[in-house]
């Protein structure tokens, strides 16, 4: 079998890379092992323009977020699903300090941080003695439907192998690569934290970060907003079902859900909610984060048949569409990749190949 590209992984990165390569009439095969706890499968998929306690505008927000909104609409209409929803965050202040902090951001003119006029509107659902504000616009990706729907398209078109990609079988030739019975021009790794072990890319400054979430049923809570009070409560596709999270662990021994997270999240929910809830599921996964909090995009500086789209960290749902398109344009037209994301910045580190 001959293809232009092999794409390893169909998380949100592999989904958008294959989507744009298909639009560019390139041939490819995606190899994905359906890892059920991949971050793309367990994330809430929120696209939030601000980050951290100080609510700093996220990197490249003005380019990346409008691009993402259009990209999810476009892929959604091709798949006949609503792939993205506009749901703003109602931020309930956990203490007077956070309220002051929020009001200060409004005074400074942060375009995404707004006062919420109807302060008592959520009294029947939540305890919030210090008031609330609104972050907008915020979007949430319907990843529960998007990833399987794109997988089905790939399957129908015979562009998907559902199996483990074994890097030991990969052969690098001068102007192509070979993998089992496949010959391709290039292989692009979109395999999340698995790239950390890959002999071509393991020198990159990855910083894996574990995160957990509970899936809860809160039948009486309106699902038209995302709610936040030290934790995020995000509506999922099914009415009355919410995603609650998350934590950020840099130091961990395994990828399993922890009792500590479950207990602390239950405590938050008990104190915050006035209405009944039921825990349905507990998930954990590892974000492919990087030390400098910037993605890894491009072709290996010393192995031009091998590429990567990775390192999306906590923001894969915002960043993946934009950088998948950039990488596609780079692969086909040699277009420039944003220098902070281009893996060429690690040219020297990547010359020390240690298999
Ligand atoms: C708890 C949690 C909450 C999050 N919330 C958000 C959020 O609200 N918004 C946001 O933007 N981001 C969020 N993130 C981060 C986001 O999920 C990641 O940035 C993003 O999913 C990374 O996507 P990816 O495609 O690079 O990797 P992955 O999701 O890891 O996808 C890799 C794919 O490759 C496959 N694979 C791996 N190795 C192999 C192999 N050897 N052979 C074949 N297939 C292979 C896997 O099965 C998987 O399908 C969250 C993450 C976590 C853990």
Tab-separated table of C-alpha atoms and ligand atoms in Angstrom:
chain	number	residue	atom	x	y	z
A	1	UNK	CA	0.000	0.000	0.000
A	2	UNK	CA	1.308	3.435	-0.967
A	3	UNK	CA	0.339	6.694	0.741
A	4	UNK	CA	1.667	10.217	1.007
A	5	UNK	CA	1.497	10.084	4.809
A	6	UNK	CA	1.122	7.762	7.780
A	7	UNK	CA	-0.486	9.538	10.747
A	8	UNK	CA	0.072	7.858	14.106
A	9	UNK	CA	-2.809	8.639	16.478
A	10	UNK	CA	-6.356	9.913	16.099
A	11	UNK	CA	-6.712	12.175	19.096
A	12	UNK	CA	-7.671	15.757	18.373
A	13	UNK	CA	-4.299	16.363	16.626
A	14	UNK	CA	-4.518	13.337	14.329
A	15	UNK	CA	-8.177	14.113	13.632
A	16	UNK	CA	-7.459	17.615	12.358
A	17	UNK	CA	-4.254	16.692	10.553
A	18	UNK	CA	-6.069	13.950	8.627
A	19	UNK	CA	-8.990	16.314	8.013
A	20	UNK	CA	-6.792	18.981	6.415
A	21	UNK	CA	-4.705	16.473	4.446
A	22	UNK	CA	-7.927	15.033	3.065
A	23	UNK	CA	-9.051	18.522	2.042
A	24	UNK	CA	-5.716	18.953	0.274
A	25	UNK	CA	-6.301	15.702	-1.654
A	26	UNK	CA	-3.346	13.946	-0.048
A	27	UNK	CA	-3.443	10.216	0.576
A	28	UNK	CA	-2.853	8.913	4.090
A	29	UNK	CA	-3.502	6.114	6.520
A	30	UNK	CA	-4.203	6.765	10.209
A	31	UNK	CA	-3.030	4.164	12.735
A	32	UNK	CA	-4.739	4.443	16.124
A	33	UNK	CA	-4.890	1.996	19.011
A	34	UNK	CA	-8.107	3.394	20.586
A	35	UNK	CA	-6.491	4.061	23.965
A	36	UNK	CA	-9.598	4.749	26.046
A	37	UNK	CA	-7.949	7.161	28.498
A	38	UNK	CA	-6.246	9.339	25.905
A	39	UNK	CA	-6.612	12.985	26.949
A	40	UNK	CA	-8.606	13.756	23.807
A	41	UNK	CA	-11.180	11.168	24.869
A	42	UNK	CA	-11.475	12.210	28.521
A	43	UNK	CA	-11.117	16.011	28.238
A	44	UNK	CA	-13.970	18.462	28.630
A	45	UNK	CA	-12.898	20.172	25.396
A	46	UNK	CA	-13.305	23.722	26.681
A	47	UNK	CA	-11.872	26.588	24.646
A	48	UNK	CA	-11.290	29.273	27.235
A	49	UNK	CA	-9.679	32.596	26.218
A	50	UNK	CA	-8.192	33.230	29.681
A	51	UNK	CA	-6.019	31.129	31.949
A	52	UNK	CA	-4.833	30.949	35.544
A	53	UNK	CA	-5.853	32.879	38.633
A	54	UNK	CA	-4.887	36.181	37.059
A	55	UNK	CA	-6.998	35.386	34.010
A	56	UNK	CA	-4.273	36.156	31.518
A	57	UNK	CA	-5.309	35.996	27.862
A	58	UNK	CA	-4.062	32.694	26.417
A	59	UNK	CA	-1.209	32.515	23.891
A	60	UNK	CA	-2.319	33.460	20.331
A	61	UNK	CA	-5.967	33.750	21.473
A	62	UNK	CA	-6.908	36.158	18.672
A	63	UNK	CA	-5.704	33.796	15.957
A	64	UNK	CA	-6.300	30.391	17.452
A	65	UNK	CA	-9.788	30.740	18.970
A	66	UNK	CA	-11.686	32.183	15.980
A	67	UNK	CA	-9.855	29.638	13.810
A	68	UNK	CA	-10.999	26.815	16.100
A	69	UNK	CA	-14.624	28.009	16.083
A	70	UNK	CA	-14.684	27.944	12.264
A	71	UNK	CA	-12.764	24.664	12.024
A	72	UNK	CA	-15.108	22.769	14.389
A	73	UNK	CA	-18.126	24.160	12.552
A	74	UNK	CA	-16.699	23.062	9.255
A	75	UNK	CA	-15.780	19.518	10.301
A	76	UNK	CA	-19.103	19.264	12.194
A	77	UNK	CA	-21.139	20.136	9.132
A	78	UNK	CA	-19.213	17.568	7.082
A	79	UNK	CA	-20.016	14.948	9.751
A	80	UNK	CA	-23.590	16.099	10.348
A	81	UNK	CA	-23.002	16.824	14.021
A	82	UNK	CA	-22.730	19.965	16.141
A	83	UNK	CA	-19.031	19.762	16.944
A	84	UNK	CA	-18.794	22.946	19.030
A	85	UNK	CA	-21.132	24.875	21.325
A	86	UNK	CA	-20.885	28.426	22.607
A	87	UNK	CA	-21.238	28.179	26.420
A	88	UNK	CA	-19.787	30.961	28.541
A	89	UNK	CA	-18.205	30.376	31.952
A	90	UNK	CA	-20.042	31.652	35.015
A	91	UNK	CA	-17.275	32.189	37.506
A	92	UNK	CA	-18.485	31.957	41.127
A	93	UNK	CA	-15.915	33.650	43.352
A	94	UNK	CA	-14.714	31.266	46.088
A	95	UNK	CA	-13.535	34.170	48.306
A	96	UNK	CA	-13.431	38.003	48.438
A	97	UNK	CA	-9.873	38.007	47.085
A	98	UNK	CA	-10.939	36.237	43.869
A	99	UNK	CA	-13.865	38.631	43.517
A	100	UNK	CA	-11.488	41.609	43.789
A	101	UNK	CA	-9.152	39.972	41.317
A	102	UNK	CA	-11.983	39.507	38.807
A	103	UNK	CA	-13.238	43.098	39.205
A	104	UNK	CA	-9.720	44.370	38.697
A	105	UNK	CA	-9.457	42.492	35.387
A	106	UNK	CA	-12.711	44.172	34.265
A	107	UNK	CA	-11.323	47.581	35.254
A	108	UNK	CA	-8.148	46.888	33.281
A	109	UNK	CA	-10.336	46.295	30.220
A	110	UNK	CA	-9.748	42.548	29.750
A	111	UNK	CA	-11.998	41.873	26.750
A	112	UNK	CA	-13.047	38.417	27.954
A	113	UNK	CA	-13.952	39.202	31.585
A	114	UNK	CA	-17.394	40.686	32.280
A	115	UNK	CA	-19.678	41.610	35.162
A	116	UNK	CA	-22.775	39.425	35.505
A	117	UNK	CA	-25.783	41.673	36.202
A	118	UNK	CA	-28.179	39.056	37.606
A	119	UNK	CA	-26.168	38.120	40.668
A	120	UNK	CA	-29.000	36.085	42.249
A	121	UNK	CA	-29.929	34.166	39.126
A	122	UNK	CA	-28.284	30.897	40.245
A	123	UNK	CA	-29.355	30.971	43.897
A	124	UNK	CA	-31.543	27.902	43.590
A	125	UNK	CA	-28.647	25.791	42.252
A	126	UNK	CA	-25.458	26.979	43.949
A	127	UNK	CA	-24.042	28.406	47.159
A	128	UNK	CA	-21.999	31.475	46.228
A	129	UNK	CA	-21.797	34.132	48.880
A	130	UNK	CA	-19.176	36.248	47.051
A	131	UNK	CA	-21.030	36.693	43.760
A	132	UNK	CA	-20.160	35.730	40.194
A	133	UNK	CA	-18.815	37.097	36.917
A	134	UNK	CA	-18.787	35.903	33.332
A	135	UNK	CA	-15.973	34.853	30.995
A	136	UNK	CA	-17.004	35.080	27.338
A	137	UNK	CA	-16.878	33.961	24.650
A	138	UNK	CA	-16.110	30.378	25.727
A	139	UNK	CA	-16.705	27.293	23.622
A	140	UNK	CA	-16.965	23.592	24.344
A	141	UNK	CA	-16.146	20.912	21.797
A	142	UNK	CA	-18.445	17.927	21.474
A	143	UNK	CA	-15.533	15.480	21.555
A	144	UNK	CA	-17.820	12.592	22.567
A	145	UNK	CA	-19.279	12.704	19.048
A	146	UNK	CA	-16.531	14.329	17.010
A	147	UNK	CA	-13.766	11.744	17.483
A	148	UNK	CA	-15.950	8.653	16.815
A	149	UNK	CA	-17.693	10.360	13.874
A	150	UNK	CA	-14.365	11.181	12.197
A	151	UNK	CA	-13.134	7.673	12.993
A	152	UNK	CA	-16.164	6.256	11.148
A	153	UNK	CA	-15.398	8.370	8.096
A	154	UNK	CA	-11.803	7.144	8.088
A	155	UNK	CA	-13.004	3.555	8.450
A	156	UNK	CA	-15.501	3.860	5.612
A	157	UNK	CA	-12.785	5.266	3.374
A	158	UNK	CA	-10.353	2.547	4.467
A	159	UNK	CA	-7.969	5.134	5.844
A	160	UNK	CA	-7.739	3.699	9.357
A	161	UNK	CA	-5.870	0.817	10.953
A	162	UNK	CA	-7.040	0.169	14.506
A	163	UNK	CA	-3.880	-1.262	16.004
A	164	UNK	CA	-0.665	-0.353	17.836
A	165	UNK	CA	1.950	1.389	15.744
A	166	UNK	CA	5.258	-0.346	16.474
A	167	UNK	CA	8.123	2.074	15.934
A	168	UNK	CA	10.640	-0.785	15.832
A	169	UNK	CA	9.169	-1.888	12.519
A	170	UNK	CA	9.530	1.563	10.929
A	171	UNK	CA	12.259	1.801	8.290
A	172	UNK	CA	13.609	5.154	7.216
A	173	UNK	CA	14.829	5.262	3.634
A	174	UNK	CA	16.317	8.201	1.763
A	175	UNK	CA	13.144	9.612	0.280
A	176	UNK	CA	10.394	7.545	1.898
A	177	UNK	CA	9.541	5.364	4.869
A	178	UNK	CA	8.357	1.780	5.094
A	179	UNK	CA	6.106	0.301	7.746
A	180	UNK	CA	5.030	-3.345	7.358
A	181	UNK	CA	3.409	-3.396	3.889
A	182	UNK	CA	2.992	0.386	3.767
A	183	UNK	CA	5.239	2.743	1.820
A	184	UNK	CA	4.764	6.436	2.518
A	185	UNK	CA	6.559	9.699	1.956
A	186	UNK	CA	6.411	10.672	5.614
A	187	UNK	CA	5.144	9.550	9.005
A	188	UNK	CA	3.659	12.166	11.351
A	189	UNK	CA	3.402	11.403	15.052
A	190	UNK	CA	0.177	12.620	16.690
A	191	UNK	CA	0.390	10.024	19.439
A	192	UNK	CA	0.300	12.271	22.530
A	193	UNK	CA	2.534	11.191	25.406
A	194	UNK	CA	3.737	8.152	23.436
A	195	UNK	CA	6.047	10.490	21.462
A	196	UNK	CA	7.918	11.047	24.734
A	197	UNK	CA	9.379	7.547	24.346
A	198	UNK	CA	9.876	7.728	20.599
A	199	UNK	CA	13.585	7.576	19.711
A	200	UNK	CA	13.254	10.515	17.294
A	201	UNK	CA	11.569	12.925	19.665
A	202	UNK	CA	12.313	11.825	23.216
A	203	UNK	CA	14.905	14.595	23.624
A	204	UNK	CA	12.193	17.247	23.359
A	205	UNK	CA	11.318	18.962	26.648
A	206	UNK	CA	8.022	17.205	27.282
A	207	UNK	CA	6.469	17.611	30.738
A	208	UNK	CA	3.599	15.101	31.046
A	209	UNK	CA	0.814	16.292	33.288
A	210	UNK	CA	-1.821	14.011	34.768
A	211	UNK	CA	-5.413	15.195	35.091
A	212	UNK	CA	-8.613	13.668	36.417
A	213	UNK	CA	-12.330	14.283	36.057
A	214	UNK	CA	-15.603	12.976	37.433
A	215	UNK	CA	-18.647	12.475	35.269
A	216	UNK	CA	-21.718	13.376	37.308
A	217	UNK	CA	-25.434	13.511	36.804
A	218	UNK	CA	-27.067	16.760	37.960
A	219	UNK	CA	-30.521	16.390	36.496
A	220	UNK	CA	-31.865	19.802	37.561
A	221	UNK	CA	-28.993	22.047	36.470
A	222	UNK	CA	-29.502	24.040	33.234
A	223	UNK	CA	-26.866	23.031	30.675
A	224	UNK	CA	-26.518	26.330	28.865
A	225	UNK	CA	-23.391	27.472	30.744
A	226	UNK	CA	-20.097	26.159	32.031
A	227	UNK	CA	-19.832	26.789	35.789
A	228	UNK	CA	-16.670	27.403	37.776
A	229	UNK	CA	-15.828	27.675	41.456
A	230	UNK	CA	-12.292	26.424	42.030
A	231	UNK	CA	-13.370	23.541	39.719
A	232	UNK	CA	-15.045	23.467	36.334
A	233	UNK	CA	-18.501	21.961	35.841
A	234	UNK	CA	-19.076	21.536	32.117
A	235	UNK	CA	-22.245	20.209	30.437
A	236	UNK	CA	-21.746	17.142	28.250
A	237	UNK	CA	-23.833	16.121	25.294
A	238	UNK	CA	-26.459	14.210	27.221
A	239	UNK	CA	-28.875	16.429	29.167
A	240	UNK	CA	-28.119	16.553	32.904
A	241	UNK	CA	-24.638	14.992	32.564
A	242	UNK	CA	-21.604	17.065	33.581
A	243	UNK	CA	-17.822	16.817	33.502
A	244	UNK	CA	-16.144	18.003	36.726
A	245	UNK	CA	-12.416	18.684	36.992
A	246	UNK	CA	-9.572	18.920	37.067
A	247	UNK	CA	-6.244	18.603	38.861
A	248	UNK	CA	-2.748	19.125	37.422
A	249	UNK	CA	-0.186	16.590	38.639
A	250	UNK	CA	3.418	16.882	37.472
A	251	UNK	CA	4.586	14.112	39.732
A	252	UNK	CA	2.790	10.777	39.476
A	253	UNK	CA	3.579	7.046	39.566
A	254	UNK	CA	0.704	5.770	37.462
A	255	UNK	CA	-2.156	6.981	35.319
A	256	UNK	CA	-4.970	5.626	37.481
A	257	UNK	CA	-7.746	7.734	39.023
A	258	UNK	CA	-6.900	8.716	42.623
A	259	UNK	CA	-8.985	8.644	45.810
A	260	UNK	CA	-7.590	12.056	46.737
A	261	UNK	CA	-9.100	13.691	43.650
A	262	UNK	CA	-12.435	11.979	44.109
A	263	UNK	CA	-12.668	13.044	47.753
A	264	UNK	CA	-11.654	16.662	47.179
A	265	UNK	CA	-14.003	16.986	44.199
A	266	UNK	CA	-16.899	15.548	46.185
A	267	UNK	CA	-16.174	18.068	48.922
A	268	UNK	CA	-16.301	20.923	46.410
A	269	UNK	CA	-19.561	19.639	44.918
A	270	UNK	CA	-21.204	19.176	48.323
A	271	UNK	CA	-20.346	22.706	49.409
A	272	UNK	CA	-21.198	24.325	46.065
A	273	UNK	CA	-24.351	22.577	44.817
A	274	UNK	CA	-27.775	22.991	46.410
A	275	UNK	CA	-29.299	20.283	44.237
A	276	UNK	CA	-28.675	16.501	44.149
A	277	UNK	CA	-25.902	14.947	42.079
A	278	UNK	CA	-24.726	11.421	41.396
A	279	UNK	CA	-21.200	10.357	40.446
A	280	UNK	CA	-21.197	8.112	37.384
A	281	UNK	CA	-17.555	7.768	36.431
A	282	UNK	CA	-14.009	8.757	37.361
A	283	UNK	CA	-11.474	9.314	34.569
A	284	UNK	CA	-7.755	10.063	34.460
A	285	UNK	CA	-5.360	10.809	31.627
A	286	UNK	CA	-2.022	12.419	30.878
A	287	UNK	CA	-1.749	15.708	28.999
A	288	UNK	CA	1.121	15.933	26.492
A	289	UNK	CA	2.416	19.142	28.066
A	290	UNK	CA	5.799	20.765	27.438
A	291	UNK	CA	8.248	22.642	29.652
A	292	UNK	CA	7.845	25.922	27.761
A	293	UNK	CA	4.067	25.443	27.315
A	294	UNK	CA	4.336	25.598	23.543
A	295	UNK	CA	3.487	22.847	21.030
A	296	UNK	CA	5.869	20.757	18.930
A	297	UNK	CA	4.991	21.127	15.256
A	298	UNK	CA	6.925	20.277	12.116
A	299	UNK	CA	9.363	17.897	10.501
A	300	UNK	CA	12.351	16.486	12.317
A	301	UNK	CA	15.252	18.832	11.446
A	302	UNK	CA	17.555	15.874	10.686
A	303	UNK	CA	14.975	13.282	9.491
A	304	UNK	CA	12.684	15.084	7.026
A	305	UNK	CA	10.525	11.982	6.534
A	306	UNK	CA	9.372	12.174	10.139
A	307	UNK	CA	7.096	14.809	11.621
A	308	UNK	CA	5.221	15.646	14.788
A	309	UNK	CA	2.072	17.466	15.891
A	310	UNK	CA	2.097	17.298	19.653
A	311	UNK	CA	2.779	19.073	22.954
A	312	UNK	CA	-0.663	20.685	23.143
A	313	UNK	CA	-0.679	20.454	26.951
A	314	UNK	CA	-3.841	21.788	28.596
A	315	UNK	CA	-5.073	23.449	25.395
A	316	UNK	CA	-5.294	20.749	22.718
A	317	UNK	CA	-8.851	21.618	21.776
A	318	UNK	CA	-7.938	25.269	21.129
A	319	UNK	CA	-4.572	24.712	19.451
A	320	UNK	CA	-4.924	21.513	17.402
A	321	UNK	CA	-7.045	22.840	14.496
A	322	UNK	CA	-4.772	25.868	13.922
A	323	UNK	CA	-1.497	23.949	14.097
A	324	UNK	CA	-2.827	20.989	12.099
A	325	UNK	CA	-3.612	23.445	9.299
A	326	UNK	CA	-0.186	25.084	9.633
A	327	UNK	CA	1.514	21.705	9.486
A	328	UNK	CA	-0.546	20.700	6.439
A	329	UNK	CA	0.477	23.913	4.643
A	330	UNK	CA	4.059	23.285	5.671
A	331	UNK	CA	4.014	19.710	4.361
A	332	UNK	CA	2.500	20.697	1.037
A	333	UNK	CA	3.700	24.253	0.382
A	334	UNK	CA	6.635	24.548	2.763
A	335	UNK	CA	4.697	27.323	4.556
A	336	UNK	CA	6.170	28.820	7.699
A	337	UNK	CA	5.250	27.374	11.112
A	338	UNK	CA	4.878	29.804	14.026
A	339	UNK	CA	8.465	29.918	15.368
A	340	UNK	CA	7.445	29.297	19.019
A	341	UNK	CA	5.760	26.054	17.900
A	342	UNK	CA	8.177	24.940	15.174
A	343	UNK	CA	10.331	21.994	16.332
A	344	UNK	CA	13.184	23.503	14.390
A	345	UNK	CA	13.845	25.498	17.563
A	346	UNK	CA	15.240	22.222	18.964
A	347	UNK	CA	17.509	21.552	16.017
A	348	UNK	CA	20.547	21.077	18.212
A	349	UNK	CA	18.887	18.856	20.827
A	350	UNK	CA	17.364	16.707	18.089
A	351	UNK	CA	20.743	16.077	16.471
A	352	UNK	CA	21.658	13.916	19.502
A	353	UNK	CA	19.674	10.882	18.422
A	354	UNK	CA	19.764	8.231	21.106
A	355	UNK	CA	17.831	5.139	20.166
B	1	LIG	C1	-8.506	15.780	32.527
B	1	LIG	C2	-8.154	16.549	31.288
B	1	LIG	C3	-8.923	17.640	30.916
B	1	LIG	C4	-8.603	18.386	29.776
B	1	LIG	N1	-9.418	19.439	29.420
B	1	LIG	C5	-9.125	20.154	28.299
B	1	LIG	C6	-9.974	21.211	27.875
B	1	LIG	O1	-11.006	21.487	28.486
B	1	LIG	N2	-9.621	21.916	26.779
B	1	LIG	C7	-8.495	21.635	26.046
B	1	LIG	O2	-8.211	22.308	25.056
B	1	LIG	N3	-7.680	20.609	26.419
B	1	LIG	C8	-7.972	19.878	27.521
B	1	LIG	N4	-7.146	18.858	27.899
B	1	LIG	C9	-5.920	18.624	27.125
B	1	LIG	C10	-6.234	17.906	25.814
B	1	LIG	O3	-7.034	16.802	26.108
B	1	LIG	C11	-4.932	17.495	25.124
B	1	LIG	O4	-4.139	18.634	24.874
B	1	LIG	C12	-5.231	16.847	23.768
B	1	LIG	O5	-6.262	15.924	23.876
B	1	LIG	C13	-3.982	16.160	23.199
B	1	LIG	O6	-4.363	15.576	21.986
B	1	LIG	P1	-3.393	14.707	21.099
B	1	LIG	O7	-4.139	14.353	19.869
B	1	LIG	O8	-2.090	15.400	20.984
B	1	LIG	O9	-3.066	13.414	21.960
B	1	LIG	P2	-3.975	12.168	22.513
B	1	LIG	O10	-5.300	12.637	22.952
B	1	LIG	O11	-3.104	11.499	23.494
B	1	LIG	O12	-4.152	11.266	21.241
B	1	LIG	C14	-3.168	10.351	20.838
B	1	LIG	C15	-3.820	9.235	20.061
B	1	LIG	O13	-2.792	8.363	19.634
B	1	LIG	C16	-3.153	7.017	19.892
B	1	LIG	N5	-1.882	6.304	20.091
B	1	LIG	C17	-0.921	6.549	20.990
B	1	LIG	N6	0.112	5.713	20.816
B	1	LIG	C18	-0.190	4.911	19.771
B	1	LIG	C19	0.464	3.834	19.107
B	1	LIG	N7	1.681	3.384	19.461
B	1	LIG	N8	-0.184	3.220	18.098
B	1	LIG	C20	-1.402	3.641	17.686
B	1	LIG	N9	-2.050	4.654	18.278
B	1	LIG	C21	-1.474	5.296	19.303
B	1	LIG	C22	-4.062	7.081	21.122
B	1	LIG	O14	-4.966	5.993	21.157
B	1	LIG	C23	-4.793	8.403	20.893
B	1	LIG	O15	-5.970	8.204	20.154
B	1	LIG	C24	-7.463	18.056	29.004
B	1	LIG	C25	-6.715	16.935	29.352
B	1	LIG	C26	-7.036	16.185	30.479
B	1	LIG	C27	-6.225	14.975	30.837
